[in-house]
PDB file of C-alpha atoms and ligand atoms in Angstrom:
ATOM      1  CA  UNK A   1     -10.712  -8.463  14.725  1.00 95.00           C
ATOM      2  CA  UNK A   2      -7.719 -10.724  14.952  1.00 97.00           C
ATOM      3  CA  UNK A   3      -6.109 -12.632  11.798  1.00 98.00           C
ATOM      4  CA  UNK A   4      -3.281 -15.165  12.745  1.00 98.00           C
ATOM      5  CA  UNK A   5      -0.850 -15.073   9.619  1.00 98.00           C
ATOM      6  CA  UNK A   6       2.079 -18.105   9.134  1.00 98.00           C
ATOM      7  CA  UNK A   7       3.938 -16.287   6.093  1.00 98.00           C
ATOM      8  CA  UNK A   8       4.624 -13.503   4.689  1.00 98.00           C
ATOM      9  CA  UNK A   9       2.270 -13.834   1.643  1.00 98.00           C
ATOM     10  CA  UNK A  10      -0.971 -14.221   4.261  1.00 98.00           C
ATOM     11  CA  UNK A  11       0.320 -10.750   6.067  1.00 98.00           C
ATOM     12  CA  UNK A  12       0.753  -9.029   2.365  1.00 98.00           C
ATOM     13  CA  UNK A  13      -2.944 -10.767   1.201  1.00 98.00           C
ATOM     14  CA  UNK A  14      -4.468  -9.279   4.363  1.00 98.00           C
ATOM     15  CA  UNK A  15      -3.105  -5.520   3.886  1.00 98.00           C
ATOM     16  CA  UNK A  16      -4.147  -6.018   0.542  1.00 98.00           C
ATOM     17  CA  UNK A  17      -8.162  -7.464   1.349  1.00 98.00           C
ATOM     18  CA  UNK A  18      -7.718  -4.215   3.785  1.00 98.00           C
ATOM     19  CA  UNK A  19      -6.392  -1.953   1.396  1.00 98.00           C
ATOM     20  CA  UNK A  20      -9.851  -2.897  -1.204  1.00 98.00           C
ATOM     21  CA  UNK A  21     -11.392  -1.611   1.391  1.00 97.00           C
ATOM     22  CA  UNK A  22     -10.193   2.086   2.219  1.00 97.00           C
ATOM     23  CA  UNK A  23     -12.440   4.650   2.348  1.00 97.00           C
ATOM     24  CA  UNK A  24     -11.163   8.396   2.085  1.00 97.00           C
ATOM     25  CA  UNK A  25      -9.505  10.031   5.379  1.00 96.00           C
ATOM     26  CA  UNK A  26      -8.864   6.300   6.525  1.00 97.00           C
ATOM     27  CA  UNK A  27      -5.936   6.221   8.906  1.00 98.00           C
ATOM     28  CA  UNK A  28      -4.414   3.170   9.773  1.00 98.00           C
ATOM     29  CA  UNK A  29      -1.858   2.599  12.622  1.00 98.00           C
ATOM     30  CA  UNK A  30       0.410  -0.017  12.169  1.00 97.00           C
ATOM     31  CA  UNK A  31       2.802  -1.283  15.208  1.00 97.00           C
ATOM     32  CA  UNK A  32       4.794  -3.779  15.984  1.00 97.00           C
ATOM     33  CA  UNK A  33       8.876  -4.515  16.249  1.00 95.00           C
ATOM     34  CA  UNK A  34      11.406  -3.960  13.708  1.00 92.00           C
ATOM     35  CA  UNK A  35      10.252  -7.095  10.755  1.00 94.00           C
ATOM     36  CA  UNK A  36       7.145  -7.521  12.720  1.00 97.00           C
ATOM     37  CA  UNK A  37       5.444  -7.329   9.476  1.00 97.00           C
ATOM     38  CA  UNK A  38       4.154  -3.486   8.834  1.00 95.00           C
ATOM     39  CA  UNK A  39       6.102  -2.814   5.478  1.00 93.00           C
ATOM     40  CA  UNK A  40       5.122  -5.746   4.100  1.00 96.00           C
ATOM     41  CA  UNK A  41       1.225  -5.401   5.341  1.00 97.00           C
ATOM     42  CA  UNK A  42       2.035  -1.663   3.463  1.00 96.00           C
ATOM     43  CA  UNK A  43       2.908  -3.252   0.504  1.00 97.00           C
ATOM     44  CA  UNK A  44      -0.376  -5.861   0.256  1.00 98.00           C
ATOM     45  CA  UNK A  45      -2.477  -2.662   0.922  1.00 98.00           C
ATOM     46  CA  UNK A  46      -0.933  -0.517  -1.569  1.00 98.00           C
ATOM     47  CA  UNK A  47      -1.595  -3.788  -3.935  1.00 98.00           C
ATOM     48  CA  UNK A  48      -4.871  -3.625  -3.046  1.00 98.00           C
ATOM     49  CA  UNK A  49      -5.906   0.137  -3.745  1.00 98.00           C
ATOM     50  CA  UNK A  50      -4.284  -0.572  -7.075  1.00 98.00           C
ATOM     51  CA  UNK A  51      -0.962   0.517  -6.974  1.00 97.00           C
ATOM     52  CA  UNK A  52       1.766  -1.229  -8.777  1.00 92.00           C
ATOM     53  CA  UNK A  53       5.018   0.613  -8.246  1.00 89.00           C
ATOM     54  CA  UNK A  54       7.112  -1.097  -5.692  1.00 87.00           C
ATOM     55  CA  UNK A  55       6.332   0.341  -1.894  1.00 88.00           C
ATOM     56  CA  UNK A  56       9.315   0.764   0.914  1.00 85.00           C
ATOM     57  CA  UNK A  57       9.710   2.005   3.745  1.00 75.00           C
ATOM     58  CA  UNK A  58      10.247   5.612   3.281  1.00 64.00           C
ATOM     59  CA  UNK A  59      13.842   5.556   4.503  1.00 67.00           C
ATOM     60  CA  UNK A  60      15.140   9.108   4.751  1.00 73.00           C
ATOM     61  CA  UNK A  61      12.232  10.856   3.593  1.00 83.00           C
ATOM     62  CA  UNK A  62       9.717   9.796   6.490  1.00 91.00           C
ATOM     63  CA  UNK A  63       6.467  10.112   3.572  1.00 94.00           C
ATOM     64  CA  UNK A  64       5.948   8.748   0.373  1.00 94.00           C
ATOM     65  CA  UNK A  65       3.332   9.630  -1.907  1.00 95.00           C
ATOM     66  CA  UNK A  66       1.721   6.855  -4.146  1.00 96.00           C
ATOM     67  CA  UNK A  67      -1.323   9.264  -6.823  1.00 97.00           C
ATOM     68  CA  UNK A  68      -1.625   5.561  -8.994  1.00 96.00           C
ATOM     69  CA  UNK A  69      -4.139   3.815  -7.243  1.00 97.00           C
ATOM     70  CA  UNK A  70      -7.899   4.072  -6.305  1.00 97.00           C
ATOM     71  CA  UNK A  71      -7.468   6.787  -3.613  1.00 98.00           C
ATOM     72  CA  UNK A  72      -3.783   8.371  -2.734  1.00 98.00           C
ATOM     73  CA  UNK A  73      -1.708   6.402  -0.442  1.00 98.00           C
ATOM     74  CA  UNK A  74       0.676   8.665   1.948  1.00 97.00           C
ATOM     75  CA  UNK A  75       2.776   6.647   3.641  1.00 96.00           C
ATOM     76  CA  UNK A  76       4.436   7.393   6.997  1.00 95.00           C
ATOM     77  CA  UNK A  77       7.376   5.904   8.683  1.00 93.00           C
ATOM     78  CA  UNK A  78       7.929   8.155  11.263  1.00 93.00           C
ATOM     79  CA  UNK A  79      10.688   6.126  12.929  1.00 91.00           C
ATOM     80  CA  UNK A  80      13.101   8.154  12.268  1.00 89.00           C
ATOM     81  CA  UNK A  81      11.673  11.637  13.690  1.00 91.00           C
ATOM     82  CA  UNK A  82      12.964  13.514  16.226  1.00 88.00           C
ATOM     83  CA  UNK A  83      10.603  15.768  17.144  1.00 91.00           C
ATOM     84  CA  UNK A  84       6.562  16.214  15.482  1.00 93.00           C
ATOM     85  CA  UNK A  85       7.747  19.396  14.391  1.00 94.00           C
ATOM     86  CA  UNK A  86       9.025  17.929  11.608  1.00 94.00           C
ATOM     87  CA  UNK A  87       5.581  16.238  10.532  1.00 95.00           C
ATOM     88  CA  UNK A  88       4.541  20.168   9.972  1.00 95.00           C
ATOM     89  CA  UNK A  89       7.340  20.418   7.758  1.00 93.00           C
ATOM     90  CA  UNK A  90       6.063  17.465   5.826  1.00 93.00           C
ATOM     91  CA  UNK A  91       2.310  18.861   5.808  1.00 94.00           C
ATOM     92  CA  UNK A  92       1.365  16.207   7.213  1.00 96.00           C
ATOM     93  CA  UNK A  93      -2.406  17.658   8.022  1.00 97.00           C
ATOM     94  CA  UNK A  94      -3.546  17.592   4.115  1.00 96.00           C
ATOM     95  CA  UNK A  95      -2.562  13.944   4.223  1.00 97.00           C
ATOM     96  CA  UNK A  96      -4.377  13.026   7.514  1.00 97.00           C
ATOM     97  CA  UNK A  97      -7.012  15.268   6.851  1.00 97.00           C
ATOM     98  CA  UNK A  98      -7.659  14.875   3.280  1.00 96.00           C
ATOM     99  CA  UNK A  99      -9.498  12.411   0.506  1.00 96.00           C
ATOM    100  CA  UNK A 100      -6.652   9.967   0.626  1.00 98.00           C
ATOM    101  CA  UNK A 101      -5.689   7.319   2.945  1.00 98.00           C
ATOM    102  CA  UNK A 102      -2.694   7.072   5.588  1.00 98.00           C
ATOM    103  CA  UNK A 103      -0.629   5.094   6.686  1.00 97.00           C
ATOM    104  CA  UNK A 104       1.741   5.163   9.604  1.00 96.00           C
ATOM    105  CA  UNK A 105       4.059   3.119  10.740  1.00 94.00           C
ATOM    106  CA  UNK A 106       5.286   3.954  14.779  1.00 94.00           C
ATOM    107  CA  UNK A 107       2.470   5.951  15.070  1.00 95.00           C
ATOM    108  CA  UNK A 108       3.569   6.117  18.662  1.00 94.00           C
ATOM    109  CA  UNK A 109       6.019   8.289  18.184  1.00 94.00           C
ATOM    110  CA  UNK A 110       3.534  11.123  17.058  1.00 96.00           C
ATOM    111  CA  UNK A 111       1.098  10.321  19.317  1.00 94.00           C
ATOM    112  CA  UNK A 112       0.106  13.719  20.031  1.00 94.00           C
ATOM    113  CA  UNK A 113      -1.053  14.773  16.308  1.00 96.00           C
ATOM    114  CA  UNK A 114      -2.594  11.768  15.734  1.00 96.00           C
ATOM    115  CA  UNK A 115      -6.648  12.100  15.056  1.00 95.00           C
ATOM    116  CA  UNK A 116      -9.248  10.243  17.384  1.00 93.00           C
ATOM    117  CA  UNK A 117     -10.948   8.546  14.041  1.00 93.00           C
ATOM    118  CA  UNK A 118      -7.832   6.084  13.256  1.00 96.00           C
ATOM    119  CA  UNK A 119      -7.852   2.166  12.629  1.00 97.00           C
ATOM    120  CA  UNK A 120      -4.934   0.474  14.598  1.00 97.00           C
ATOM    121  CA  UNK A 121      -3.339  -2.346  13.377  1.00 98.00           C
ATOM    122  CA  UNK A 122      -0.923  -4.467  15.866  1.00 98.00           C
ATOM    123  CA  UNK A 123       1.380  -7.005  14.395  1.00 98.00           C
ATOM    124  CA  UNK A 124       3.303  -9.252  16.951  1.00 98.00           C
ATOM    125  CA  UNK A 125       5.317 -11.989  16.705  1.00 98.00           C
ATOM    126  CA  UNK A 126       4.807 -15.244  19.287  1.00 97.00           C
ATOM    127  CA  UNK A 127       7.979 -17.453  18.730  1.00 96.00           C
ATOM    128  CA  UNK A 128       6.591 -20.260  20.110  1.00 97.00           C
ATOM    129  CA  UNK A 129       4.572 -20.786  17.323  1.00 97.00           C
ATOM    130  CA  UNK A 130       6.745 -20.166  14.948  1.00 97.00           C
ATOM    131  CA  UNK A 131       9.050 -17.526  12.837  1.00 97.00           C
ATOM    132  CA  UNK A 132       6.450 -17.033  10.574  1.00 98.00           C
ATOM    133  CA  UNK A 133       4.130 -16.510  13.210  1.00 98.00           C
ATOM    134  CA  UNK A 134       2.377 -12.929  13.472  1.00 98.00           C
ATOM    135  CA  UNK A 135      -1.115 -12.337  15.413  1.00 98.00           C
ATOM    136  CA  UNK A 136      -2.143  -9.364  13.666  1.00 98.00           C
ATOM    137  CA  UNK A 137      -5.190  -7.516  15.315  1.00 98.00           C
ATOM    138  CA  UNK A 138      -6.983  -4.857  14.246  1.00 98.00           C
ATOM    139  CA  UNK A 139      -9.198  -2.018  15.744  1.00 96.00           C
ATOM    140  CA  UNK A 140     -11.216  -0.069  13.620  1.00 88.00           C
ATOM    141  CA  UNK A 141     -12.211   3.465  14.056  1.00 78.00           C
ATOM    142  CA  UNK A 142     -15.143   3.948  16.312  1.00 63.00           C
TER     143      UNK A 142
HETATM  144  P1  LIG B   1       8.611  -3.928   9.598  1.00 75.32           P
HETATM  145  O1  LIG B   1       8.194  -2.928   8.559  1.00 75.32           O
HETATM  146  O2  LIG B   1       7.559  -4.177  10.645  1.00 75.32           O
HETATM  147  O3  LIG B   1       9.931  -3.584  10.236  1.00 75.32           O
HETATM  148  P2  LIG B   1       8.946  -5.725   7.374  1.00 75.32           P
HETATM  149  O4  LIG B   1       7.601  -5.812   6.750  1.00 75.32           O
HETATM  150  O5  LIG B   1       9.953  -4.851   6.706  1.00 75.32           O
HETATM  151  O6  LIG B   1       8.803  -5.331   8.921  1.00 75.32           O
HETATM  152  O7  LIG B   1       9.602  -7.167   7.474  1.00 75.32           O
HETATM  153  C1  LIG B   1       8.921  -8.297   7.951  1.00 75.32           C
HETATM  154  C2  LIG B   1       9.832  -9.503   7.760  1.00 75.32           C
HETATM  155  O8  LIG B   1       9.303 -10.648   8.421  1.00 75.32           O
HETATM  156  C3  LIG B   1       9.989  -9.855   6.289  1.00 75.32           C
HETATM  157  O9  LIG B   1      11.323 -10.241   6.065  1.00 75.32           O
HETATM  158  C4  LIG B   1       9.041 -11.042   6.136  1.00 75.32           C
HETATM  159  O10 LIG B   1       9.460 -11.929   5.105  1.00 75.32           O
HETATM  160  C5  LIG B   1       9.170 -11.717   7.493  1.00 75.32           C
HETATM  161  N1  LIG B   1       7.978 -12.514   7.851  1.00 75.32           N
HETATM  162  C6  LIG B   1       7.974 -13.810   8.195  1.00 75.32           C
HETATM  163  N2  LIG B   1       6.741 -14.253   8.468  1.00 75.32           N
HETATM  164  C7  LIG B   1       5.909 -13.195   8.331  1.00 75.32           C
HETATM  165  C8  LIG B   1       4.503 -13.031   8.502  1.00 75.32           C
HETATM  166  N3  LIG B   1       3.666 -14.013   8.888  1.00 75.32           N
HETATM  167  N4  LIG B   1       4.002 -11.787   8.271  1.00 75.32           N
HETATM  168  C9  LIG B   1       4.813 -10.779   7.914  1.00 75.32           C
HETATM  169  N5  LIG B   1       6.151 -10.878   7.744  1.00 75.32           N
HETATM  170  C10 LIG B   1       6.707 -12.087   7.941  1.00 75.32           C
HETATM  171 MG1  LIG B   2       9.001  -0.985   8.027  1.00 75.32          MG
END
């Protein structure tokens, strides 16, 4: 599937028509540059599973946990990490292998933990068309 977006609020309404959707053990991928979009696609899908609290990016922490909404949200920016070592120390396998849903920003950077069953979501920017420009596609799992 791929969703052209031309603001902010059509990114955020998308995570959140996504975020309705989420089934338990869903693990989405999300990649693209630095303000390509993945926070705030975060934030619309958190909105949409029902949580209200305010969602960042999980600066120094690398997870946060969100228990309010239809189905935990654990949410992974793993920009930051140095070596997947440090996703053990987090526990990370009861959060990709459990009843909630995941989701990762840079998944690249722990490519080698990362399951086969996973729904990738690319966000780039094309300046041509725009600033506000993002063609987001998405893969589900197979
Ligand atoms: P990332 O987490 O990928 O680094 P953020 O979500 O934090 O990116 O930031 C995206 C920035 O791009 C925000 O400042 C947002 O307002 C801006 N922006 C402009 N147009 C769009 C769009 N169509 N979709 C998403 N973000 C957009
Ligand atoms: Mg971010």
């Amino acid at each position: 599937m791929m969703v052209e977006t031309y603001s902010p609020e059509e990114t955020f309404h998308l995570g959140e028509e996504m975020g309705k959707k989420a089934f338990p053990g869903m693990i989405l991928c999300l990649s693209g540059d630095l303000g390509a979009g993945k926070t705030l696609f975060s934030q619309g899908f958190a909105k949409g599973l029902g949580i209200d609290e305010p969602v960042n990016s999980p600066t120094f922490t690398i997870l946060q946990q969100y228990d309010e909404g239809r189905l935990p949200l654990y949410h992974f920016d793993v920009y930051r990490i140095g070596d997947v070592s440090e996703m053990d120390e987090i526990g990370y396998e009861d959060c990709f292998y459990g009843e909630g849903v995941c989701l990762i920003e840079w998944p690249q950077r722990i490519r080698e933990i990362l399951p086969e069953k996973i729904t990738e979501v690319k966000i780039e920017k094309d300046l041509e068309k725009g600033t506000d420009y993002r063609r987001i596609t998405v893969e589900a799992e197979r």
